[in-house]
mmCIF file of C-alpha atoms and ligand atoms in Angstrom:
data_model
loop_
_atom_site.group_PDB
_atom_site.id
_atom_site.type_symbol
_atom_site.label_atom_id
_atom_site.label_comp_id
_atom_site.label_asym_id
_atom_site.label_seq_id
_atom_site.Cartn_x
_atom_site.Cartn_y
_atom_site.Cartn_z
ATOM 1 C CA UNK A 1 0.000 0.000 0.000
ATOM 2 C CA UNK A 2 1.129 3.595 -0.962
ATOM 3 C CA UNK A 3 0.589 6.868 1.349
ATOM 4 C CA UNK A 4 0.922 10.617 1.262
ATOM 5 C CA UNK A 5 2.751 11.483 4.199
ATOM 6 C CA UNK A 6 3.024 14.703 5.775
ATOM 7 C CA UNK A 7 6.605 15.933 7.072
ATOM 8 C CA UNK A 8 6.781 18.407 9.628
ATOM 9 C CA UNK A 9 9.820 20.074 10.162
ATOM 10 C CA UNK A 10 10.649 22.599 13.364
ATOM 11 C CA UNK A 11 13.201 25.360 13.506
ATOM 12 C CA UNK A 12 14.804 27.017 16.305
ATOM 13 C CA UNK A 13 14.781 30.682 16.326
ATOM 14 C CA UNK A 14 17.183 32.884 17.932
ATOM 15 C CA UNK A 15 14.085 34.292 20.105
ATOM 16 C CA UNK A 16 13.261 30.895 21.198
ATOM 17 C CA UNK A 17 10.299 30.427 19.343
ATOM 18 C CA UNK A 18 9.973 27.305 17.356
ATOM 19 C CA UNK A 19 8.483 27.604 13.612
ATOM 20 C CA UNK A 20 6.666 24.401 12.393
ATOM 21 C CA UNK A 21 6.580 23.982 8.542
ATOM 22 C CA UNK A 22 4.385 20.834 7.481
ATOM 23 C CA UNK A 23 4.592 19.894 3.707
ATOM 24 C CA UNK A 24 2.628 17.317 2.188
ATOM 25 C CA UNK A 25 4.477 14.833 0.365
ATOM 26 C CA UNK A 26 3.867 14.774 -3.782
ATOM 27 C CA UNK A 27 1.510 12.600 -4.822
ATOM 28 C CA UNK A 28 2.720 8.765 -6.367
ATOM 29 C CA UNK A 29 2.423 9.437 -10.348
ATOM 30 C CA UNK A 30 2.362 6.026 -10.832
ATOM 31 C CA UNK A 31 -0.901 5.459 -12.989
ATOM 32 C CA UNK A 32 -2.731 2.340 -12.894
ATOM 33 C CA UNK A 33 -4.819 0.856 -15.730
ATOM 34 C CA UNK A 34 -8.170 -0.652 -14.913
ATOM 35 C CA UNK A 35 -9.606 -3.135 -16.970
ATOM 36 C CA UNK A 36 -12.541 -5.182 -17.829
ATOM 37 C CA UNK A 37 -12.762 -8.317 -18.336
ATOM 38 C CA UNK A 38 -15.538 -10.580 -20.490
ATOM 39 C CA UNK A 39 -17.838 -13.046 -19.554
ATOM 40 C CA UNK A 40 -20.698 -14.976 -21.211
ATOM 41 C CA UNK A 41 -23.380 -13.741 -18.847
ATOM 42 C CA UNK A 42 -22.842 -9.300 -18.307
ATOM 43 C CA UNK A 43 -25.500 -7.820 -20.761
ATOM 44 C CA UNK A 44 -23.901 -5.161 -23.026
ATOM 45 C CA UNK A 45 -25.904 -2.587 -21.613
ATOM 46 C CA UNK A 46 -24.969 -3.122 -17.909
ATOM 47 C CA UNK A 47 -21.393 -3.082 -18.636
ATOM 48 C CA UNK A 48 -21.979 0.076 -21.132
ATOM 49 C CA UNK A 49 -23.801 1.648 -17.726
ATOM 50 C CA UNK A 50 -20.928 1.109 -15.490
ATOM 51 C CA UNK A 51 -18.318 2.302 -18.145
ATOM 52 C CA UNK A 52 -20.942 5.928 -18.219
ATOM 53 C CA UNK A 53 -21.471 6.286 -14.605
ATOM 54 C CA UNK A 54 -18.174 5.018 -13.438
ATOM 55 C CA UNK A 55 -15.510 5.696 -15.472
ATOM 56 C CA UNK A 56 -17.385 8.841 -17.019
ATOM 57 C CA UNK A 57 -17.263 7.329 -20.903
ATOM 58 C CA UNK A 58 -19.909 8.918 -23.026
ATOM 59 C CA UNK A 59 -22.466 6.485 -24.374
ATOM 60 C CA UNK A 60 -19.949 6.332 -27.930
ATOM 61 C CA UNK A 61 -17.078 5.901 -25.779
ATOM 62 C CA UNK A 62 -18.785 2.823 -23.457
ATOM 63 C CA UNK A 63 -20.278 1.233 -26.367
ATOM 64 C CA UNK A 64 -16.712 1.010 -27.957
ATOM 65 C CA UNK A 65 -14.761 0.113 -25.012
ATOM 66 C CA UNK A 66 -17.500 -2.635 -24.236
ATOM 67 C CA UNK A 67 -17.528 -4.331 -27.847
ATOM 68 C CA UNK A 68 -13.261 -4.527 -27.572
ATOM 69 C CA UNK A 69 -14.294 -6.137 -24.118
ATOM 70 C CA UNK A 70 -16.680 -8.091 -25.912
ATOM 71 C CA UNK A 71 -14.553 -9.443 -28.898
ATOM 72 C CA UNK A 72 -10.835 -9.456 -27.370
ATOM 73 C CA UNK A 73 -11.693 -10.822 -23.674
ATOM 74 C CA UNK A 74 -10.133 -7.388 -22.185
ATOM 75 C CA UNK A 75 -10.194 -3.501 -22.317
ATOM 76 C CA UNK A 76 -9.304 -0.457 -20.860
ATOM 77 C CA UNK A 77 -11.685 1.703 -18.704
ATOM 78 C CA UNK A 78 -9.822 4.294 -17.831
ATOM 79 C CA UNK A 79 -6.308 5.074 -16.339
ATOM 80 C CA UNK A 80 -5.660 6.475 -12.809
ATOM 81 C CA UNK A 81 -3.621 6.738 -9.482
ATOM 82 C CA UNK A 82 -3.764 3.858 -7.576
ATOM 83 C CA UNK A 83 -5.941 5.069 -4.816
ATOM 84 C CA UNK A 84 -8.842 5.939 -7.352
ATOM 85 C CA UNK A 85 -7.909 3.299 -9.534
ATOM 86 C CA UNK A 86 -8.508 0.750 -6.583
ATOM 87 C CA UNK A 87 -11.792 2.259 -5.176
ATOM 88 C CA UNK A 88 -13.405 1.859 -9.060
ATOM 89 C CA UNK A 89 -11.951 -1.721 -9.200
ATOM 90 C CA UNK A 90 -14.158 -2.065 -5.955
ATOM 91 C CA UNK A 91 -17.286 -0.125 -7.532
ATOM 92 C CA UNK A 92 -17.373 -1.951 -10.586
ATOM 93 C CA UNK A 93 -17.484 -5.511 -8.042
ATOM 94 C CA UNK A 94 -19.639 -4.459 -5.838
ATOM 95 C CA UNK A 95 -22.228 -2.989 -8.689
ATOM 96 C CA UNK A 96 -21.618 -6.301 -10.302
ATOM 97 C CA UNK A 97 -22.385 -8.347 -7.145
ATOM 98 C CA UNK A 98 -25.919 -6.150 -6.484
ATOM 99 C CA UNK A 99 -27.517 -6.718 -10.394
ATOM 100 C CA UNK A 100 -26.357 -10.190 -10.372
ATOM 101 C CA UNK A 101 -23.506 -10.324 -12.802
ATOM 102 C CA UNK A 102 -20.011 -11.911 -12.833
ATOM 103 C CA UNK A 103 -18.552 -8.746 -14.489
ATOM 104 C CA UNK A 104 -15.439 -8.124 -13.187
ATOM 105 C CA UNK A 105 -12.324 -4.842 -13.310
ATOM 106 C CA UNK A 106 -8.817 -5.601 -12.485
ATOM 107 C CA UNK A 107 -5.435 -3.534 -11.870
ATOM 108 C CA UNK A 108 -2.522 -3.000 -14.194
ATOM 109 C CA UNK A 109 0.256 -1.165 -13.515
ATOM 110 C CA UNK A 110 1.637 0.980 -16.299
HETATM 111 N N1 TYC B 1 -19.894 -10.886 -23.443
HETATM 112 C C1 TYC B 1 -21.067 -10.254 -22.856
HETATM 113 C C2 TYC B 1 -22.316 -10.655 -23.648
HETATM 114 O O1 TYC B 1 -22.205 -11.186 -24.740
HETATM 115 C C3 TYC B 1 -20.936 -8.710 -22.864
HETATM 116 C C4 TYC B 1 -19.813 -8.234 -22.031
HETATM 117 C C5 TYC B 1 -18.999 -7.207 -22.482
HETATM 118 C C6 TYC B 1 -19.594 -8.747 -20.742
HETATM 119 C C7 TYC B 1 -17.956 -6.705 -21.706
HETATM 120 C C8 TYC B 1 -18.545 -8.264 -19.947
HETATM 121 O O2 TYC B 1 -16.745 -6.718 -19.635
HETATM 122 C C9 TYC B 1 -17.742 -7.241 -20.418
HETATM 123 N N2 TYC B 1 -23.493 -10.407 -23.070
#
């Protein structure tokens, strides 16, 4: 697991006083790919839905990214850092797991 930390550092002054200086720590660019995988039993439209509302696809853009699902097993959703990348892997499973579906998103680095 990755985190933003936040450094403080403290200086003494000649008057005593003690300044505190806290900088958050840059963000991990490392983007992740999330992807969707087929299956026999996801209807088109539920998987076009999810690619809308979660991965904000307009309905040209789901509809594409669902067929290469469709025909070549996998496809690309969208890209992200890993902490947003990871809560929509979890979004897409547990949307999945409330309509009934086996659809399923996984993580790829790079
Ligand atoms: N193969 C599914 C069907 O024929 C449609 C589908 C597309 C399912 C993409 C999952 O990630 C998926 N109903």
């Amino acid at each position: 697991m990755r985190y933003a930390v936040l450094v403080a550092d403290q200086q003494d002054r000649p008057d005593g006083a003690v300044k505190e200086r806290v900088t958050p720590k840059k963000q991990d660019p490392t983007l992740y790919k999330v992807v969707l995988l087929n299956d026999d039993y996801t209807t088109m439209d539920f998987v076009m839905h999810v690619l809308e509302t979660v991965f904000q696809r307009s309905p040209a853009e789901a509809y594409r990214v669902m067929m290469q699902v469709h025909l070549n097993g996998r496809g690309i959703a969208g890209v992200y850092p890993w902490e947003i990348a990871d809560t929509k892997v979890d979004t897409v499973a547990s949307m999945a797991r409330d309509a009934g579906y086996p659809l399923r998103a996984a993580l790829e680095e790079g």
